[in-house]
CSV table of C-alpha atoms in Angstrom, one decimal:
chain,number,residue,atom,x,y,z
A,2,MET,CA,22.4,-47.4,-13.7
A,3,THR,CA,22.6,-44.4,-11.0
A,4,ALA,CA,26.2,-44.0,-9.7
A,5,LYS,CA,27.1,-43.8,-6.1
A,6,LYS,CA,29.3,-41.1,-4.8
A,7,ARG,CA,29.7,-39.7,-1.1
A,8,LEU,CA,28.8,-36.0,-2.1
A,9,THR,CA,30.2,-33.0,-0.4
A,10,ASN,CA,30.1,-29.4,-1.2
A,11,GLN,CA,33.6,-29.2,-2.8
A,12,VAL,CA,32.4,-32.2,-4.9
A,13,LEU,CA,29.3,-30.3,-5.9
A,14,GLU,CA,31.4,-27.3,-6.9
A,15,ARG,CA,33.8,-29.9,-9.1
A,16,MET,CA,31.2,-31.5,-10.8
A,17,THR,CA,30.6,-30.3,-14.4
A,18,ALA,CA,27.3,-31.5,-16.9
A,19,PRO,CA,27.2,-34.4,-18.7
A,20,LYS,CA,28.0,-33.9,-22.8
A,21,SER,CA,24.5,-34.9,-23.1
A,22,GLY,CA,21.5,-35.7,-21.4
A,23,ARG,CA,21.5,-35.9,-17.5
A,24,LEU,CA,23.6,-37.2,-15.2
A,25,GLU,CA,22.2,-38.9,-11.5
A,26,MET,CA,24.3,-39.6,-8.7
A,27,SER,CA,23.2,-41.4,-5.5
A,28,ASP,CA,24.3,-39.7,-2.1
A,29,GLU,CA,26.2,-42.8,-0.1
A,30,LEU,CA,25.5,-41.2,2.9
A,31,CYS,CA,21.9,-41.0,2.6
A,32,PRO,CA,20.4,-43.7,0.6
A,33,GLY,CA,17.8,-42.4,-1.2
A,34,LEU,CA,18.8,-38.8,-1.9
A,35,ILE,CA,20.0,-38.3,-5.7
A,36,LEU,CA,21.4,-35.2,-7.5
A,37,ARG,CA,20.5,-35.0,-10.5
A,38,ILE,CA,22.8,-32.4,-12.7
A,39,SER,CA,21.4,-30.9,-16.7
A,40,GLU,CA,23.0,-30.7,-19.5
A,41,GLN,CA,23.0,-26.8,-18.7
A,42,GLY,CA,24.8,-27.5,-15.7
A,43,SER,CA,21.8,-27.0,-13.3
A,44,LYS,CA,22.2,-29.2,-10.0
A,45,SER,CA,18.8,-30.4,-8.0
A,46,PHE,CA,18.0,-32.7,-5.5
A,47,SER,CA,15.3,-35.1,-5.4
A,48,VAL,CA,14.4,-38.2,-3.2
A,49,ILE,CA,13.3,-41.6,-4.3
A,50,TYR,CA,11.4,-43.9,-1.4
A,51,ARG,CA,8.7,-46.9,-1.6
A,52,VAL,CA,5.8,-46.9,1.0
A,53,LEU,CA,5.8,-49.5,3.0
A,54,GLY,CA,2.6,-51.3,2.8
A,55,GLU,CA,1.8,-50.3,-0.7
A,56,GLY,CA,2.8,-53.7,-2.0
A,57,GLY,CA,0.6,-55.6,0.0
A,58,GLU,CA,1.4,-58.2,2.7
A,59,THR,CA,3.3,-61.6,2.4
A,60,GLU,CA,1.6,-65.1,3.6
A,61,THR,CA,2.6,-64.3,7.2
A,62,GLY,CA,1.0,-60.7,7.3
A,63,ARG,CA,4.3,-58.8,6.7
A,64,PRO,CA,3.8,-55.8,4.5
A,65,LEU,CA,5.6,-55.1,1.7
A,66,ALA,CA,6.9,-52.0,0.2
A,67,GLY,CA,5.1,-50.6,-2.9
A,68,LYS,CA,6.3,-49.0,-6.3
A,69,GLN,CA,9.2,-46.5,-6.1
A,70,HIS,CA,8.2,-42.5,-5.9
A,71,ARG,CA,10.3,-39.3,-6.7
A,72,ILE,CA,9.7,-36.2,-4.6
A,73,THR,CA,12.0,-33.1,-6.2
A,74,LEU,CA,13.3,-31.4,-3.3
A,75,GLY,CA,14.8,-28.3,-4.9
A,76,LYS,CA,18.3,-26.6,-6.4
A,77,TRP,CA,21.5,-26.8,-5.2
A,78,PRO,CA,22.9,-24.3,-3.7
A,79,VAL,CA,19.6,-22.9,-2.8
A,80,ILE,CA,19.0,-25.7,-1.1
A,81,SER,CA,22.1,-27.3,0.8
A,82,LEU,CA,23.6,-30.5,1.0
A,83,ALA,CA,23.0,-30.9,4.4
A,84,HIS,CA,19.4,-29.4,4.3
A,85,ALA,CA,18.5,-32.0,1.1
A,86,ARG,CA,20.0,-35.0,3.5
A,87,ASP,CA,17.5,-34.2,6.2
A,88,ARG,CA,14.3,-33.6,4.0
A,89,ALA,CA,15.2,-37.1,2.2
A,90,ARG,CA,15.8,-38.8,5.2
A,91,SER,CA,12.1,-37.9,6.8
A,92,ILE,CA,10.4,-38.8,3.7
A,93,ILE,CA,11.9,-41.7,4.0
A,94,ALA,CA,10.8,-42.5,7.7
A,95,LYS,CA,7.5,-41.3,6.9
A,96,ALA,CA,7.5,-43.9,3.8
A,97,ASN,CA,8.9,-46.8,6.3
A,98,GLU,CA,6.0,-46.0,8.6
A,99,GLY,CA,3.5,-46.6,6.2
A,100,THR,CA,2.3,-42.7,4.9
A,101,ASP,CA,3.3,-41.2,1.5
A,102,PRO,CA,5.1,-38.1,2.0
A,103,ARG,CA,3.0,-37.2,-1.0
A,104,ALA,CA,-0.4,-36.6,0.4
A,105,GLU,CA,1.6,-33.7,2.6
A,106,LEU,CA,3.3,-32.2,0.2
A,107,ILE,CA,0.1,-31.6,-1.9
A,108,ALA,CA,-1.7,-30.2,1.3
A,109,VAL,CA,1.6,-27.8,1.5
A,110,VAL,CA,1.0,-26.5,-2.4
A,111,LYS,CA,-2.7,-26.4,-2.1
A,112,GLU,CA,-1.9,-23.7,0.5
A,113,ARG,CA,0.5,-22.3,-1.2
A,114,ARG,CA,-1.8,-21.9,-3.6
A,115,ALA,CA,-4.9,-20.5,-1.9
A,116,ASN,CA,-2.5,-18.2,-0.3
A,117,THR,CA,-1.7,-15.9,-3.6
A,118,PHE,CA,-1.0,-12.6,-3.3
A,119,ALA,CA,-4.2,-11.5,-4.5
A,120,ALA,CA,-6.1,-13.5,-2.0
A,121,VAL,CA,-4.6,-12.5,1.1
A,122,LEU,CA,-4.8,-9.0,-0.1
A,123,GLU,CA,-8.4,-9.4,-0.4
A,124,ARG,CA,-8.3,-10.9,3.0
A,125,HIS,CA,-5.9,-7.9,4.8
A,126,ILE,CA,-8.7,-5.3,3.2
A,127,LYS,CA,-11.4,-7.5,4.6
A,128,GLN,CA,-10.2,-8.0,8.4
A,129,ASP,CA,-8.1,-5.1,9.2
A,130,ALA,CA,-7.1,-2.6,6.3
A,131,ALA,CA,-11.0,-1.4,5.3
A,132,ARG,CA,-11.4,-0.8,9.4
A,133,THR,CA,-8.4,0.9,10.3
A,134,ILE,CA,-7.2,2.8,7.3
A,135,SER,CA,-9.3,5.9,5.8
A,136,SER,CA,-7.8,6.3,2.8
A,137,TRP,CA,-7.7,2.5,2.1
A,138,PRO,CA,-9.9,2.9,-1.0
A,139,ASN,CA,-7.4,5.1,-2.9
A,140,VAL,CA,-4.6,2.7,-1.7
A,141,GLU,CA,-6.4,-0.4,-2.5
A,142,ARG,CA,-6.7,1.3,-6.4
A,143,VAL,CA,-2.5,1.7,-6.4
A,144,LEU,CA,-2.0,-2.1,-5.4
A,145,ARG,CA,-4.4,-3.1,-8.1
A,146,LEU,CA,-3.0,-1.3,-10.6
A,147,HIS,CA,0.8,-1.8,-9.9
A,148,VAL,CA,1.7,-4.6,-7.7
A,149,VAL,CA,-1.4,-7.1,-8.1
A,150,PRO,CA,-1.3,-7.6,-12.0
A,151,HIS,CA,2.9,-8.7,-11.1
A,152,LEU,CA,2.3,-10.6,-8.2
A,153,GLY,CA,-1.4,-11.5,-8.1
A,154,ASP,CA,-0.9,-15.3,-9.0
A,155,ARG,CA,2.5,-15.6,-6.9
A,156,PRO,CA,2.2,-17.4,-3.9
A,157,ILE,CA,2.7,-15.1,-1.3
A,158,ALA,CA,5.2,-17.1,0.3
A,159,ASP,CA,7.3,-17.4,-2.8
A,160,ILE,CA,7.4,-13.1,-2.7
A,161,ARG,CA,10.9,-12.2,-2.3
A,162,ARG,CA,12.1,-8.8,-1.5
A,163,SER,CA,13.6,-8.9,-5.0
A,164,ASP,CA,10.1,-9.1,-6.8
A,165,VAL,CA,9.2,-5.8,-4.6
A,166,HIS,CA,12.2,-4.3,-5.5
A,167,GLU,CA,11.7,-4.6,-9.3
A,168,ILE,CA,8.1,-3.5,-8.7
A,169,ILE,CA,9.3,0.1,-6.9
A,170,ASP,CA,12.3,0.3,-9.4
A,171,ASN,CA,9.8,0.7,-12.2
A,172,ILE,CA,7.2,3.2,-10.6
A,173,VAL,CA,10.5,5.5,-9.4
A,174,ALA,CA,11.8,5.3,-13.1
A,175,SER,CA,8.4,6.7,-14.3
A,176,GLY,CA,8.5,9.4,-11.5
A,177,ARG,CA,6.1,8.7,-9.6
A,178,ILE,CA,7.8,8.5,-6.0
A,179,GLY,CA,4.8,9.4,-3.8
A,180,THR,CA,3.2,6.1,-5.4
A,181,ALA,CA,6.6,3.9,-5.3
A,182,ARG,CA,6.4,5.2,-1.3
A,183,GLU,CA,2.8,4.2,-0.9
A,184,VAL,CA,3.8,1.1,-2.5
A,185,ARG,CA,6.8,0.0,-0.1
A,186,LYS,CA,4.8,0.9,2.7
A,187,GLN,CA,1.5,-1.1,2.2
A,188,MET,CA,3.2,-4.0,0.5
A,189,SER,CA,5.2,-4.0,4.4
A,190,ARG,CA,1.6,-3.7,6.3
A,191,ILE,CA,0.5,-6.5,4.3
A,192,PHE,CA,3.6,-8.8,4.7
A,193,ASN,CA,3.2,-8.1,8.5
A,194,TRP,CA,-0.3,-8.7,8.5
A,195,ALA,CA,0.4,-11.9,6.6
A,196,ALA,CA,3.5,-12.7,8.8
A,197,ASP,CA,1.3,-12.6,12.3
A,198,ARG,CA,-0.7,-15.1,10.7
A,199,GLU,CA,1.9,-17.2,10.1
A,200,LEU,CA,0.9,-17.1,6.4
A,201,ILE,CA,4.7,-16.6,5.7
A,202,ALA,CA,7.9,-16.8,8.1
A,203,THR,CA,8.8,-13.3,7.9
A,204,ASN,CA,8.5,-10.1,6.3
A,205,PRO,CA,10.5,-10.1,3.1
A,206,LEU,CA,10.5,-6.3,3.1
A,207,SER,CA,12.0,-5.8,6.6
A,208,GLY,CA,15.1,-3.6,6.6
A,209,MET,CA,14.5,-2.7,2.9
A,210,LYS,CA,16.9,0.6,2.3
A,211,ARG,CA,15.7,2.8,-0.5
A,212,ASN,CA,17.3,5.9,-0.6
A,213,ASP,CA,15.5,7.2,-3.2
A,214,LEU,CA,11.9,6.8,-1.5
A,215,ALA,CA,13.3,9.2,1.4
A,216,ARG,CA,10.6,12.0,2.1
A,217,ASN,CA,11.2,15.8,2.5
A,218,THR,CA,11.6,16.4,5.9
A,219,GLU,CA,10.5,19.9,5.5
A,220,ALA,CA,7.1,20.2,6.8
A,221,GLY,CA,5.7,22.5,3.4
A,222,ARG,CA,5.8,25.8,2.7
A,223,ALA,CA,3.0,28.9,2.7
A,224,LEU,CA,2.4,29.7,-0.3
A,225,SER,CA,2.0,33.6,-1.6
A,226,ASP,CA,-0.3,36.0,-2.4
A,227,ILE,CA,0.0,35.4,-6.4
A,228,GLU,CA,0.3,32.0,-5.7
A,229,ILE,CA,-3.2,31.4,-4.0
A,230,ARG,CA,-4.5,33.3,-6.8
A,231,SER,CA,-2.9,31.4,-9.7
A,232,ILE,CA,-3.9,28.2,-8.1
A,233,TRP,CA,-7.3,29.2,-7.6
A,234,MET,CA,-7.7,30.4,-10.8
A,235,ALA,CA,-6.2,27.0,-12.5
A,236,ALA,CA,-9.0,25.2,-10.0
A,237,ASN,CA,-11.5,27.1,-11.5
A,238,ASP,CA,-10.4,26.0,-14.9
A,239,LEU,CA,-10.4,22.3,-13.9
A,240,ARG,CA,-13.8,22.8,-12.4
A,241,TYR,CA,-15.6,19.8,-11.4
A,242,PRO,CA,-14.3,17.1,-9.5
A,243,PHE,CA,-10.9,18.1,-9.4
A,244,GLY,CA,-11.1,22.2,-9.4
A,245,SER,CA,-13.8,21.9,-6.8
A,246,LEU,CA,-12.1,19.6,-4.4
A,247,TYR,CA,-8.6,21.6,-4.3
A,248,GLN,CA,-10.5,25.3,-3.9
A,249,THR,CA,-12.2,23.0,-0.9
A,250,LEU,CA,-8.9,22.0,0.2
A,251,MET,CA,-7.5,25.4,0.0
A,252,LEU,CA,-10.7,26.9,2.2
A,253,THR,CA,-10.3,24.6,5.0
A,254,GLY,CA,-6.6,23.4,5.7
A,255,GLN,CA,-8.0,19.5,5.8
A,256,ARG,CA,-6.1,16.6,4.4
A,257,ARG,CA,-6.8,15.6,0.7
A,258,ALA,CA,-8.5,12.4,2.2
A,259,GLU,CA,-11.0,13.7,4.5
A,260,TRP,CA,-12.7,15.7,1.4
A,261,ALA,CA,-11.9,13.5,-1.5
A,262,PHE,CA,-13.9,10.6,0.0
A,263,CYS,CA,-16.4,12.2,1.5
A,264,LYS,CA,-19.9,11.0,1.7
A,265,ARG,CA,-22.6,13.6,1.2
A,266,SER,CA,-24.0,11.7,4.3
A,267,GLU,CA,-21.3,13.5,6.4
A,268,ILE,CA,-22.2,17.1,5.6
A,269,ASP,CA,-24.5,18.3,7.8
A,270,THR,CA,-26.7,20.8,6.3
A,271,ASP,CA,-28.5,22.5,9.3
A,272,ASN,CA,-25.1,23.2,11.1
A,273,ARG,CA,-22.8,23.5,7.7
A,274,TRP,CA,-20.2,21.0,8.6
A,275,LEU,CA,-18.5,18.3,7.5
A,276,ASP,CA,-18.7,15.5,10.3
A,277,LEU,CA,-15.7,13.0,10.3
A,278,GLY,CA,-16.3,10.1,12.4
A,279,LYS,CA,-14.0,8.1,14.0
A,280,GLU,CA,-13.5,5.1,11.7
A,281,ARG,CA,-12.5,7.9,9.0
A,282,PHE,CA,-10.4,10.9,10.5
A,283,LYS,CA,-6.9,9.5,11.0
A,284,SER,CA,-6.1,10.1,14.4
A,285,ARG,CA,-9.2,8.0,15.1
A,286,ARG,CA,-11.0,10.7,16.8
A,287,GLU,CA,-14.3,12.9,15.6
A,288,HIS,CA,-13.4,15.6,13.9
A,289,ILE,CA,-16.5,18.5,12.8
A,290,VAL,CA,-15.4,20.9,10.0
A,291,PRO,CA,-17.3,24.5,10.2
A,292,MET,CA,-17.8,25.6,6.4
A,293,SER,CA,-17.5,29.1,5.9
A,294,GLY,CA,-19.7,31.1,4.1
A,295,ALA,CA,-17.3,30.9,0.8
A,296,LEU,CA,-17.2,27.1,1.1
A,297,TRP,CA,-21.0,26.8,1.6
A,298,THR,CA,-21.4,28.7,-1.8
A,299,LEU,CA,-19.1,26.2,-3.3
A,300,PHE,CA,-20.9,23.2,-2.0
A,301,GLU,CA,-24.2,24.7,-3.3
A,302,ARG,CA,-22.8,24.1,-6.9
A,303,LEU,CA,-21.7,20.9,-6.8
A,304,PRO,CA,-23.5,18.3,-8.6
A,305,VAL,CA,-26.4,16.7,-6.5
A,306,TRP,CA,-26.6,12.7,-7.4
A,307,THR,CA,-29.0,10.2,-7.0
A,308,GLY,CA,-29.3,7.7,-4.5
A,309,GLY,CA,-30.0,9.7,-1.3
A,310,ASN,CA,-27.2,11.1,0.7
A,311,ASP,CA,-25.0,7.5,0.4
A,312,TYR,CA,-23.0,9.4,-2.8
A,313,PHE,CA,-19.5,10.6,-2.9
A,314,VAL,CA,-19.5,14.4,-2.9
A,315,PHE,CA,-16.2,14.4,-5.3
A,316,SER,CA,-16.9,11.8,-8.2
A,317,SER,CA,-16.1,11.2,-11.5
A,318,ARG,CA,-18.5,8.7,-11.9
A,319,HIS,CA,-22.1,10.0,-10.1
A,320,GLY,CA,-21.1,10.1,-7.0
A,321,ARG,CA,-20.8,6.0,-7.3
A,322,VAL,CA,-17.3,6.2,-6.4
A,323,PRO,CA,-14.8,8.8,-5.1
A,324,VAL,CA,-12.8,10.7,-7.3
A,325,ALA,CA,-9.6,9.0,-8.3
A,326,GLY,CA,-6.3,10.1,-10.7
A,327,PHE,CA,-5.0,12.6,-8.1
A,328,SER,CA,-1.4,12.7,-10.1
A,329,GLN,CA,-3.0,13.5,-12.8
A,330,GLY,CA,-5.2,16.2,-11.4
A,331,LYS,CA,-2.3,17.9,-9.5
A,332,GLN,CA,-0.2,18.0,-12.8
A,333,ALA,CA,-3.1,19.7,-14.9
A,334,LEU,CA,-3.9,22.0,-11.7
A,335,ASP,CA,0.3,22.5,-11.8
A,336,ASP,CA,0.2,23.5,-15.8
A,337,ALA,CA,-3.2,25.7,-15.1
A,338,ALA,CA,-1.2,27.6,-12.2
A,339,GLN,CA,1.8,28.3,-14.5
A,340,ASN,CA,0.1,29.6,-17.2
A,341,HIS,CA,-2.3,32.3,-15.0
A,342,LEU,CA,1.3,33.0,-13.0
A,343,ARG,CA,2.8,34.3,-16.1
A,344,GLU,CA,-0.2,35.9,-17.6
A,345,GLU,CA,-0.6,37.6,-14.4
A,346,LEU,CA,3.3,39.1,-13.9
A,347,GLY,CA,3.7,39.4,-17.8
A,348,ASP,CA,6.6,37.3,-17.8
A,349,LYS,CA,6.2,34.1,-20.4
A,350,ALA,CA,9.2,32.9,-18.5
A,351,ALA,CA,8.4,33.1,-15.2
A,352,THR,CA,8.0,29.4,-13.4
A,353,PHE,CA,6.2,28.4,-10.5
A,354,GLN,CA,7.9,27.3,-7.4
A,355,HIS,CA,7.2,23.5,-6.5
A,356,TYR,CA,4.9,23.0,-4.0
A,357,ARG,CA,2.8,20.1,-2.5
A,358,VAL,CA,-1.5,19.7,-1.5
A,359,HIS,CA,0.1,19.7,2.0
A,360,ASP,CA,1.4,23.1,1.6
A,361,PHE,CA,-2.6,24.0,1.7
A,362,ARG,CA,-2.8,23.1,5.4
A,363,VAL,CA,0.7,24.9,5.8
A,364,THR,CA,-0.7,28.0,4.2
A,365,CYS,CA,-3.9,27.6,6.1
A,366,GLU,CA,-2.0,28.0,9.4
A,367,THR,CA,0.1,30.4,8.4
A,368,ARG,CA,-2.9,32.6,7.3
A,369,LEU,CA,-4.7,31.9,10.7
A,370,ALA,CA,-1.5,33.0,12.9
A,371,HIS,CA,-1.4,36.2,11.3
A,372,LEU,CA,-5.0,36.5,11.4
A,373,GLY,CA,-4.5,36.2,15.1
A,374,PHE,CA,-5.6,32.8,16.0
A,375,ASN,CA,-3.8,31.0,18.7
A,376,GLN,CA,-2.3,27.7,18.2
A,377,GLU,CA,-5.2,26.0,20.1
A,378,VAL,CA,-7.5,27.2,17.9
A,379,ARG,CA,-4.7,26.4,14.6
A,380,ASP,CA,-4.3,22.7,15.5
A,381,ALA,CA,-8.4,22.5,16.3
A,382,VAL,CA,-8.9,23.5,13.2
A,383,LEU,CA,-6.0,21.3,11.0
A,384,GLY,CA,-7.6,18.3,13.4
A,385,HIS,CA,-4.1,17.8,15.3
A,386,ALA,CA,-4.2,16.0,18.2
A,387,LYS,CA,-4.0,18.0,21.7
A,388,PRO,CA,-0.2,17.7,23.0
A,389,GLY,CA,0.5,16.3,26.7
A,390,LEU,CA,-2.4,16.6,29.4
A,391,GLN,CA,-4.5,18.8,27.1
A,392,LYS,CA,-5.5,15.4,25.6
A,393,THR,CA,-6.1,14.3,28.9
A,394,TYR,CA,-7.8,16.9,30.8
A,395,ASN,CA,-8.7,19.5,27.9
A,396,LYS,CA,-12.4,18.3,26.6
A,397,HIS,CA,-13.7,21.2,25.0
A,398,ASP,CA,-14.5,21.1,21.5
A,399,TYR,CA,-12.8,24.3,20.0
A,400,LEU,CA,-16.4,24.0,17.4
A,401,GLN,CA,-17.3,28.0,17.5
A,402,GLU,CA,-13.6,28.8,17.6
A,403,LYS,CA,-13.2,26.7,14.7
A,404,ARG,CA,-16.2,28.1,13.1
A,405,ALA,CA,-14.6,31.7,13.4
A,406,ALA,CA,-11.5,30.8,12.6
A,407,LEU,CA,-12.9,28.9,9.1
A,408,GLN,CA,-14.5,31.8,7.8
A,409,ALA,CA,-12.3,34.5,8.8
A,410,TYR,CA,-9.9,32.6,6.5
A,411,GLY,CA,-12.2,32.0,3.7
A,412,GLU,CA,-13.2,36.0,3.7
A,413,HIS,CA,-9.1,36.5,3.9
A,414,LEU,CA,-8.7,34.4,0.7
A,415,MET,CA,-11.9,35.5,-1.3
A,416,GLY,CA,-10.3,38.9,-0.4
A,417,ILE,CA,-6.8,37.6,-2.2
A,418,VAL,CA,-8.4,35.8,-5.6
A,419,GLN,CA,-11.2,38.2,-6.2
């Protein structure tokens, strides 16, 4: 028989585990609320009730209560005593009205199970990300590799900040800070999307602090002649697809995603330029990248895959999917560049100063300035948005100026590497 006691927070704190089996205590202030203490000392709440009408009716038509049911409410102190009482009273009230609360709870459980992280991710991709993030295929691969194996089957409403911290901790421990930063960014984006659709109450990543993921605030650095030469020769060693991709980025100063996810249909062979539509360009503006003579020569040596013009220009799977594995590709480029640097200097101990792929953009703008091209042309080449009122009133596309700038820059780089 279950003992009765007036439960308080002090009573809950003092109660100890039974020597064997489990102990059940009924709350005097809320009939039907049960506290259960396991042999290990775990304390949990449940509610016992009977549904009016399940037992049939009396001869006078009065409904009778049916058999006893139990619903588990949760563990203390995760669920407080006050919350447990409120839940218990609500459940008993519904039962006294002839409604079995279990049907409602089953519907909630089914909804939670349907809204797993993997399911919400699929919805997010189709309804939002695929249409608004140009580099989403690469982001999706990162999430499927590092997050879905751990949280894919979990209801998104059950995922806590600590779960995401654990995933990021493991990525940081492997030295992939950029990947960890991307995981946090995209996870927060998904949770915000889910909260807006009331799949979760709030974004658990809101206010997350990760000092180890702080970005380097410097824009980057311009590469020297010997560094340009070493990296170019290293790209020759890598060949297609990574070697060709890195040389293309060096010759144009564009963002990695703009070439890495480029399809053959985006290249106009008559005009010799890459036409990035609004859906693919970062700023949701059209952007045309003229191809210099040096880049066109490189382009004509790239593989031509089957399937018309709908294949990816840089691909390790016959054009079916875009190139992937950028961390490994960059590491291979760095290792080969280090060898070329030491060979050119004749110094086996020479070390290559750290650089990022983004530094190809910094180098492009710096060298274009040295070649005499003004800021407006340089911004147009790199795809920067026009500042201030220029955005409203200056509708010039700078296409011819961009072509002249990239042609001069291509000749300049070829003079260095040859």
